[in-house]
PDB file of C-alpha atoms in Angstrom:
ATOM      1  CA  MET A 478      73.005  79.889 -34.731  1.00 39.00           C
ATOM      2  CA  THR A 479      69.633  79.752 -32.642  1.00 38.00           C
ATOM      3  CA  ARG A 480      67.805  76.232 -33.934  1.00 38.00           C
ATOM      4  CA  GLN A 481      63.488  76.124 -33.775  1.00 40.00           C
ATOM      5  CA  LEU A 482      61.975  73.335 -31.911  1.00 35.00           C
ATOM      6  CA  VAL A 483      60.412  70.663 -34.325  1.00 35.00           C
ATOM      7  CA  PHE A 484      58.107  68.599 -33.038  1.00 37.00           C
ATOM      8  CA  ASP A 485      58.415  65.042 -34.590  1.00 40.00           C
ATOM      9  CA  LEU A 486      55.419  65.101 -36.771  1.00 39.00           C
ATOM     10  CA  PRO A 487      54.064  61.960 -39.271  1.00 44.00           C
ATOM     11  CA  GLY A 488      55.423  62.989 -43.179  1.00 47.00           C
ATOM     12  CA  ALA A 489      53.337  62.773 -45.283  1.00 47.00           C
ATOM     13  CA  PRO A 490      51.778  59.329 -46.060  1.00 49.00           C
ATOM     14  CA  ILE A 491      53.574  57.582 -48.967  1.00 53.00           C
ATOM     15  CA  ARG A 492      50.479  57.111 -51.752  1.00 59.00           C
ATOM     16  CA  ARG A 493      50.866  54.092 -54.422  1.00 67.00           C
ATOM     17  CA  ALA A 494      47.442  55.347 -56.373  1.00 76.00           C
ATOM     18  CA  ARG A 495      48.256  55.003 -60.599  1.00 79.00           C
ATOM     19  CA  ALA A 496      48.090  59.266 -60.545  1.00 75.00           C
ATOM     20  CA  ASP A 497      51.480  58.942 -57.948  1.00 81.00           C
ATOM     21  CA  PHE A 498      53.023  56.725 -60.488  1.00 86.00           C
ATOM     22  CA  PHE A 499      56.087  58.144 -62.964  1.00 84.00           C
ATOM     23  CA  PRO A 500      56.176  55.780 -66.017  1.00 87.00           C
ATOM     24  CA  SER A 501      60.007  55.909 -67.424  1.00 87.00           C
ATOM     25  CA  ALA A 502      62.688  53.777 -69.169  1.00 88.00           C
ATOM     26  CA  ALA A 503      63.364  51.860 -65.733  1.00 88.00           C
ATOM     27  CA  ASN A 504      59.657  50.571 -64.641  1.00 91.00           C
ATOM     28  CA  GLN A 505      57.288  50.797 -67.873  1.00 93.00           C
ATOM     29  CA  PRO A 506      57.923  47.203 -69.162  1.00 94.00           C
ATOM     30  CA  ALA A 507      56.580  46.244 -65.351  1.00 96.00           C
ATOM     31  CA  LEU A 508      54.121  48.371 -66.067  1.00 95.00           C
ATOM     32  CA  THR A 509      52.677  47.445 -68.916  1.00 96.00           C
ATOM     33  CA  ALA A 510      52.687  44.001 -67.875  1.00 97.00           C
ATOM     34  CA  ILE A 511      50.203  44.832 -65.251  1.00 96.00           C
ATOM     35  CA  ASP A 512      48.144  46.494 -67.167  1.00 96.00           C
ATOM     36  CA  ALA A 513      47.808  43.266 -68.973  1.00 97.00           C
ATOM     37  CA  TRP A 514      47.331  40.776 -66.286  1.00 97.00           C
ATOM     38  CA  ARG A 515      43.816  39.380 -67.475  1.00 97.00           C
ATOM     39  CA  GLY A 516      46.584  37.976 -69.753  1.00 97.00           C
ATOM     40  CA  TRP A 517      48.656  36.331 -67.488  1.00 97.00           C
ATOM     41  CA  PRO A 518      49.828  33.147 -69.020  1.00 96.00           C
ATOM     42  CA  GLY A 519      48.080  30.764 -66.254  1.00 95.00           C
ATOM     43  CA  GLY A 520      46.813  33.937 -64.261  1.00 97.00           C
ATOM     44  CA  LYS A 521      49.885  34.198 -62.445  1.00 97.00           C
ATOM     45  CA  MET A 522      52.733  36.683 -62.318  1.00 98.00           C
ATOM     46  CA  LEU A 523      56.496  37.419 -60.814  1.00 98.00           C
ATOM     47  CA  LEU A 524      57.344  40.755 -60.598  1.00 98.00           C
ATOM     48  CA  LEU A 525      61.608  40.765 -59.414  1.00 97.00           C
ATOM     49  CA  GLY A 526      63.025  44.247 -58.471  1.00 93.00           C
ATOM     50  CA  PRO A 527      65.215  45.524 -56.342  1.00 86.00           C
ATOM     51  CA  GLU A 528      64.485  46.887 -52.785  1.00 83.00           C
ATOM     52  CA  GLY A 529      63.196  50.522 -53.676  1.00 76.00           C
ATOM     53  CA  ALA A 530      62.317  49.966 -57.069  1.00 84.00           C
ATOM     54  CA  GLY A 531      58.593  50.715 -56.349  1.00 86.00           C
ATOM     55  CA  LYS A 532      57.544  46.805 -56.185  1.00 93.00           C
ATOM     56  CA  THR A 533      54.543  47.465 -53.464  1.00 92.00           C
ATOM     57  CA  HIS A 534      53.955  50.772 -55.514  1.00 91.00           C
ATOM     58  CA  LEU A 535      52.599  48.717 -58.372  1.00 94.00           C
ATOM     59  CA  ALA A 536      51.300  46.093 -56.342  1.00 96.00           C
ATOM     60  CA  CYS A 537      48.972  48.707 -55.507  1.00 95.00           C
ATOM     61  CA  ILE A 538      47.936  49.824 -58.450  1.00 96.00           C
ATOM     62  CA  TRP A 539      46.893  46.073 -59.744  1.00 96.00           C
ATOM     63  CA  ALA A 540      45.172  45.354 -56.310  1.00 96.00           C
ATOM     64  CA  ASP A 541      43.064  48.464 -57.114  1.00 95.00           C
ATOM     65  CA  MET A 542      42.650  47.419 -60.996  1.00 95.00           C
ATOM     66  CA  ALA A 543      41.877  43.485 -60.253  1.00 96.00           C
ATOM     67  CA  GLY A 544      40.214  44.391 -56.581  1.00 96.00           C
ATOM     68  CA  ALA A 545      43.088  41.615 -55.545  1.00 97.00           C
ATOM     69  CA  ARG A 546      44.320  41.662 -51.583  1.00 96.00           C
ATOM     70  CA  MET A 547      47.237  41.872 -50.605  1.00 97.00           C
ATOM     71  CA  ILE A 548      50.159  40.240 -47.784  1.00 97.00           C
ATOM     72  CA  ALA A 549      53.300  39.485 -46.919  1.00 97.00           C
ATOM     73  CA  ALA A 550      54.301  36.223 -47.438  1.00 98.00           C
ATOM     74  CA  THR A 551      55.899  36.177 -43.751  1.00 97.00           C
ATOM     75  CA  ALA A 552      52.189  36.321 -43.058  1.00 97.00           C
ATOM     76  CA  LEU A 553      50.703  33.720 -45.013  1.00 97.00           C
ATOM     77  CA  PRO A 554      51.540  30.906 -42.228  1.00 97.00           C
ATOM     78  CA  GLY A 555      47.906  30.994 -39.936  1.00 91.00           C
ATOM     79  CA  ALA A 556      46.007  32.842 -42.386  1.00 97.00           C
ATOM     80  CA  ASP A 557      42.653  32.235 -44.514  1.00 97.00           C
ATOM     81  CA  LEU A 558      44.263  30.798 -47.247  1.00 97.00           C
ATOM     82  CA  PRO A 559      40.758  29.969 -48.387  1.00 97.00           C
ATOM     83  CA  THR A 560      39.134  33.051 -48.164  1.00 96.00           C
ATOM     84  CA  LEU A 561      42.320  34.429 -49.539  1.00 96.00           C
ATOM     85  CA  ALA A 562      42.405  32.726 -52.501  1.00 96.00           C
ATOM     86  CA  SER A 563      38.775  33.534 -53.412  1.00 96.00           C
ATOM     87  CA  ALA A 564      39.759  36.208 -55.111  1.00 97.00           C
ATOM     88  CA  PRO A 565      43.032  37.855 -57.040  1.00 97.00           C
ATOM     89  CA  ILE A 566      45.935  38.111 -54.542  1.00 98.00           C
ATOM     90  CA  ALA A 567      49.075  39.886 -54.215  1.00 98.00           C
ATOM     91  CA  VAL A 568      51.657  37.940 -52.701  1.00 98.00           C
ATOM     92  CA  GLU A 569      54.608  40.501 -51.196  1.00 97.00           C
ATOM     93  CA  ASP A 570      58.680  39.354 -50.384  1.00 97.00           C
ATOM     94  CA  ALA A 571      58.141  36.001 -51.285  1.00 98.00           C
ATOM     95  CA  ASP A 572      62.083  35.318 -50.959  1.00 97.00           C
ATOM     96  CA  HIS A 573      61.309  36.345 -47.739  1.00 97.00           C
ATOM     97  CA  ILE A 574      60.411  33.091 -46.725  1.00 97.00           C
ATOM     98  CA  ALA A 575      62.995  30.652 -48.328  1.00 94.00           C
ATOM     99  CA  GLY A 576      63.842  27.885 -45.601  1.00 92.00           C
ATOM    100  CA  ASN A 577      60.876  29.018 -43.495  1.00 97.00           C
ATOM    101  CA  PRO A 578      58.619  25.019 -43.938  1.00 97.00           C
ATOM    102  CA  ALA A 579      55.052  26.947 -43.054  1.00 98.00           C
ATOM    103  CA  ALA A 580      55.311  30.182 -44.811  1.00 98.00           C
ATOM    104  CA  GLU A 581      56.516  27.902 -48.089  1.00 98.00           C
ATOM    105  CA  ALA A 582      53.642  25.393 -47.242  1.00 98.00           C
ATOM    106  CA  ALA A 583      51.392  28.186 -46.911  1.00 98.00           C
ATOM    107  CA  LEU A 584      52.430  30.050 -50.256  1.00 98.00           C
ATOM    108  CA  PHE A 585      52.315  26.432 -51.924  1.00 98.00           C
ATOM    109  CA  HIS A 586      48.684  25.774 -50.972  1.00 97.00           C
ATOM    110  CA  LEU A 587      47.488  29.313 -51.685  1.00 98.00           C
ATOM    111  CA  HIS A 588      48.881  29.132 -55.254  1.00 97.00           C
ATOM    112  CA  ASN A 589      47.205  25.794 -55.633  1.00 97.00           C
ATOM    113  CA  LEU A 590      43.414  27.208 -53.778  1.00 97.00           C
ATOM    114  CA  ALA A 591      43.907  30.792 -56.318  1.00 96.00           C
ATOM    115  CA  LEU A 592      44.805  29.057 -59.494  1.00 95.00           C
ATOM    116  CA  PRO A 593      43.126  28.696 -62.011  1.00 91.00           C
ATOM    117  CA  HIS A 594      40.684  30.532 -60.776  1.00 94.00           C
ATOM    118  CA  GLN A 595      42.406  33.822 -59.487  1.00 96.00           C
ATOM    119  CA  HIS A 596      45.363  35.323 -60.394  1.00 97.00           C
ATOM    120  CA  LEU A 597      48.143  35.198 -57.968  1.00 98.00           C
ATOM    121  CA  LEU A 598      50.908  38.181 -58.944  1.00 98.00           C
ATOM    122  CA  ILE A 599      53.959  37.800 -56.366  1.00 98.00           C
ATOM    123  CA  THR A 600      56.563  40.121 -55.740  1.00 98.00           C
ATOM    124  CA  ALA A 601      60.630  39.322 -54.639  1.00 97.00           C
ATOM    125  CA  ALA A 602      64.041  41.054 -55.236  1.00 95.00           C
ATOM    126  CA  THR A 603      65.438  38.152 -57.229  1.00 96.00           C
ATOM    127  CA  PRO A 604      64.292  35.315 -58.846  1.00 96.00           C
ATOM    128  CA  PRO A 605      62.942  32.381 -57.388  1.00 96.00           C
ATOM    129  CA  ARG A 606      66.239  30.450 -58.192  1.00 95.00           C
ATOM    130  CA  ASP A 607      67.957  32.471 -56.030  1.00 96.00           C
ATOM    131  CA  TRP A 608      65.665  32.072 -53.037  1.00 96.00           C
ATOM    132  CA  GLY A 609      66.550  28.539 -51.029  1.00 95.00           C
ATOM    133  CA  ILE A 610      62.848  27.794 -51.560  1.00 96.00           C
ATOM    134  CA  ALA A 611      63.072  23.950 -49.891  1.00 96.00           C
ATOM    135  CA  LEU A 612      59.899  22.526 -51.489  1.00 96.00           C
ATOM    136  CA  PRO A 613      60.808  21.569 -54.449  1.00 96.00           C
ATOM    137  CA  ASP A 614      56.548  21.600 -55.647  1.00 96.00           C
ATOM    138  CA  LEU A 615      56.523  25.604 -54.583  1.00 97.00           C
ATOM    139  CA  GLN A 616      59.426  25.963 -56.508  1.00 96.00           C
ATOM    140  CA  SER A 617      58.436  24.474 -59.846  1.00 96.00           C
ATOM    141  CA  ARG A 618      55.587  26.406 -59.551  1.00 96.00           C
ATOM    142  CA  LEU A 619      57.401  29.503 -58.871  1.00 96.00           C
ATOM    143  CA  GLN A 620      59.829  28.731 -61.516  1.00 94.00           C
ATOM    144  CA  ALA A 621      57.265  28.141 -64.161  1.00 94.00           C
ATOM    145  CA  ALA A 622      55.166  31.419 -63.711  1.00 96.00           C
ATOM    146  CA  ALA A 623      55.762  35.055 -65.947  1.00 97.00           C
ATOM    147  CA  VAL A 624      57.904  36.933 -64.959  1.00 98.00           C
ATOM    148  CA  THR A 625      58.470  41.207 -65.128  1.00 97.00           C
ATOM    149  CA  HIS A 626      61.298  43.361 -64.313  1.00 96.00           C
ATOM    150  CA  LEU A 627      61.520  46.608 -62.345  1.00 93.00           C
ATOM    151  CA  ALA A 628      65.285  48.288 -62.221  1.00 88.00           C
ATOM    152  CA  PRO A 629      66.529  50.543 -60.226  1.00 84.00           C
ATOM    153  CA  PRO A 630      65.082  54.143 -60.671  1.00 86.00           C
ATOM    154  CA  ASP A 631      67.245  55.956 -63.054  1.00 88.00           C
ATOM    155  CA  ASP A 632      67.902  59.664 -63.290  1.00 91.00           C
ATOM    156  CA  ALA A 633      64.170  60.709 -64.411  1.00 89.00           C
ATOM    157  CA  LEU A 634      62.052  59.082 -62.892  1.00 88.00           C
ATOM    158  CA  LEU A 635      64.032  59.863 -59.196  1.00 91.00           C
ATOM    159  CA  SER A 636      63.885  63.478 -60.579  1.00 93.00           C
ATOM    160  CA  ALA A 637      60.311  63.352 -60.435  1.00 90.00           C
ATOM    161  CA  VAL A 638      59.520  61.954 -57.076  1.00 88.00           C
ATOM    162  CA  LEU A 639      61.887  64.050 -55.363  1.00 94.00           C
ATOM    163  CA  ILE A 640      60.102  66.866 -57.077  1.00 92.00           C
ATOM    164  CA  LYS A 641      56.409  65.332 -55.893  1.00 88.00           C
ATOM    165  CA  LEU A 642      57.679  64.629 -52.625  1.00 90.00           C
ATOM    166  CA  PHE A 643      58.842  68.294 -51.791  1.00 94.00           C
ATOM    167  CA  ALA A 644      55.890  69.753 -53.283  1.00 91.00           C
ATOM    168  CA  ASP A 645      54.042  67.530 -51.019  1.00 88.00           C
ATOM    169  CA  ARG A 646      55.171  69.645 -48.496  1.00 92.00           C
ATOM    170  CA  GLN A 647      55.061  72.619 -50.014  1.00 92.00           C
ATOM    171  CA  ILE A 648      58.613  73.393 -50.496  1.00 94.00           C
ATOM    172  CA  ASN A 649      59.784  74.923 -53.120  1.00 92.00           C
ATOM    173  CA  VAL A 650      62.934  73.786 -55.129  1.00 94.00           C
ATOM    174  CA  THR A 651      65.445  74.073 -58.242  1.00 94.00           C
ATOM    175  CA  PRO A 652      66.469  72.012 -60.585  1.00 94.00           C
ATOM    176  CA  PRO A 653      69.527  72.214 -59.687  1.00 94.00           C
ATOM    177  CA  LEU A 654      69.563  71.164 -56.082  1.00 96.00           C
ATOM    178  CA  ILE A 655      66.946  68.294 -57.872  1.00 96.00           C
ATOM    179  CA  SER A 656      70.172  66.917 -60.028  1.00 95.00           C
ATOM    180  CA  TYR A 657      72.749  67.356 -56.949  1.00 95.00           C
ATOM    181  CA  LEU A 658      70.401  64.907 -54.462  1.00 96.00           C
ATOM    182  CA  VAL A 659      69.743  62.275 -57.838  1.00 94.00           C
ATOM    183  CA  ASN A 660      74.248  62.250 -58.480  1.00 93.00           C
ATOM    184  CA  ARG A 661      74.856  62.008 -54.565  1.00 91.00           C
ATOM    185  CA  MET A 662      71.657  59.267 -53.424  1.00 90.00           C
ATOM    186  CA  ASP A 663      70.935  55.634 -52.921  1.00 87.00           C
ATOM    187  CA  ARG A 664      68.560  54.756 -55.658  1.00 83.00           C
ATOM    188  CA  SER A 665      65.165  53.968 -54.173  1.00 84.00           C
ATOM    189  CA  PHE A 666      62.519  55.681 -53.395  1.00 82.00           C
ATOM    190  CA  ALA A 667      63.050  54.822 -49.893  1.00 83.00           C
ATOM    191  CA  CYS A 668      65.625  56.968 -49.705  1.00 89.00           C
ATOM    192  CA  ALA A 669      64.396  60.300 -51.807  1.00 90.00           C
ATOM    193  CA  GLN A 670      61.645  59.711 -49.098  1.00 87.00           C
ATOM    194  CA  ASP A 671      64.007  59.768 -46.350  1.00 91.00           C
ATOM    195  CA  LEU A 672      66.120  62.602 -47.860  1.00 94.00           C
ATOM    196  CA  VAL A 673      63.569  64.653 -48.280  1.00 95.00           C
ATOM    197  CA  GLU A 674      62.076  64.087 -44.677  1.00 94.00           C
ATOM    198  CA  ARG A 675      65.624  64.983 -43.769  1.00 94.00           C
ATOM    199  CA  LEU A 676      65.848  68.244 -45.836  1.00 96.00           C
ATOM    200  CA  ASP A 677      62.629  69.449 -44.383  1.00 95.00           C
ATOM    201  CA  LYS A 678      63.473  68.910 -40.865  1.00 94.00           C
ATOM    202  CA  ALA A 679      66.782  70.223 -40.940  1.00 94.00           C
ATOM    203  CA  ALA A 680      65.577  73.467 -42.580  1.00 94.00           C
ATOM    204  CA  LEU A 681      62.453  74.207 -39.762  1.00 93.00           C
ATOM    205  CA  ALA A 682      65.197  73.613 -37.309  1.00 93.00           C
ATOM    206  CA  LEU A 683      67.728  76.178 -38.501  1.00 93.00           C
ATOM    207  CA  GLY A 684      65.422  78.481 -40.372  1.00 93.00           C
ATOM    208  CA  ARG A 685      67.361  78.278 -43.396  1.00 94.00           C
ATOM    209  CA  PRO A 686      65.242  76.861 -46.822  1.00 94.00           C
ATOM    210  CA  VAL A 687      65.637  74.422 -49.137  1.00 95.00           C
ATOM    211  CA  ASN A 688      68.391  75.126 -51.040  1.00 95.00           C
ATOM    212  CA  ARG A 689      72.016  72.926 -52.599  1.00 94.00           C
ATOM    213  CA  ALA A 690      74.071  74.814 -49.684  1.00 94.00           C
ATOM    214  CA  LEU A 691      71.977  72.675 -46.943  1.00 94.00           C
ATOM    215  CA  ALA A 692      71.511  69.595 -49.304  1.00 94.00           C
ATOM    216  CA  ALA A 693      75.559  70.104 -49.321  1.00 93.00           C
ATOM    217  CA  ASP A 694      75.825  70.530 -45.181  1.00 91.00           C
ATOM    218  CA  LEU A 695      72.979  66.802 -44.716  1.00 88.00           C
ATOM    219  CA  LEU A 696      75.163  64.937 -47.466  1.00 86.00           C
ATOM    220  CA  PRO A 697      77.817  63.165 -46.773  1.00 74.00           C
ATOM    221  CA  LYS A 698      81.355  64.901 -47.722  1.00 62.00           C
ATOM    222  CA  ASP A 699      82.620  62.521 -49.793  1.00 44.00           C
ATOM    223  CA  GLY A 700      79.220  61.953 -52.167  1.00 43.00           C
ATOM    224  CA  ALA A 701      78.658  58.580 -50.524  1.00 41.00           C
ATOM    225  CA  ALA A 702      75.396  57.536 -50.250  1.00 40.00           C
ATOM    226  CA  ASP A 703      75.779  55.465 -47.116  1.00 39.00           C
ATOM    227  CA  SER A 704      74.564  57.426 -44.018  1.00 37.00           C
ATOM    228  CA  LEU A 705      71.001  58.286 -46.506  1.00 39.00           C
ATOM    229  CA  ASP A 706      69.928  54.442 -46.497  1.00 38.00           C
ATOM    230  CA  SER A 707      67.120  53.786 -45.472  1.00 36.00           C
ATOM    231  CA  THR A 708      64.675  50.735 -44.688  1.00 34.00           C
ATOM    232  CA  PRO A 709      63.541  50.342 -48.170  1.00 35.00           C
ATOM    233  CA  ASN A 710      59.839  49.752 -48.918  1.00 36.00           C
ATOM    234  CA  GLY A 711      59.082  48.147 -51.659  1.00 47.00           C
TER     235      GLY A 711
END
């Protein structure tokens, strides 16, 4: 079969508004905690969950509600901490700074500058006790924060996300195809985004519809999801 020329154009942007968030058993407790942000104990909350579970999406929802700024924890050294602390602030992937003295010190100072006058949301994959933080004062402050958890996306949530991603590309799909994909993919939004993009490109290149037959050709024959893994977005 003759392959068609496919230009590597940017895909549909990832949308992280409240309307794009699909509540499910996997994320409802965290969504409830985010909605109740004004009542966070001490004004701070730790949002924990595996890579690709939707932490960045929830942080964006909170930033919209609270008028908060967002910054990666690794970008804190050299940042204007007083300015950051003058409004609600979300610090993403705080577990990535363990063993980085400058970043640990910056998060410690940001915490002290922001609280109790502002609200602070911190995201990470695991609890602070598992990060390997070297700064004892930062460790104690993090462990004193209230915690909410995101579980990996369940089948219902992954199905809804896949349908939305296909619809954004104006691709009509059937329920059997969605079930087939959900049963064979890594359980993350990043993998869903990558898989939909790959199916779209393959369909265009081969002149075939996006269906189960195309998915079967694209996915690993043994059903493993390793080759579908991609860098998660939150």
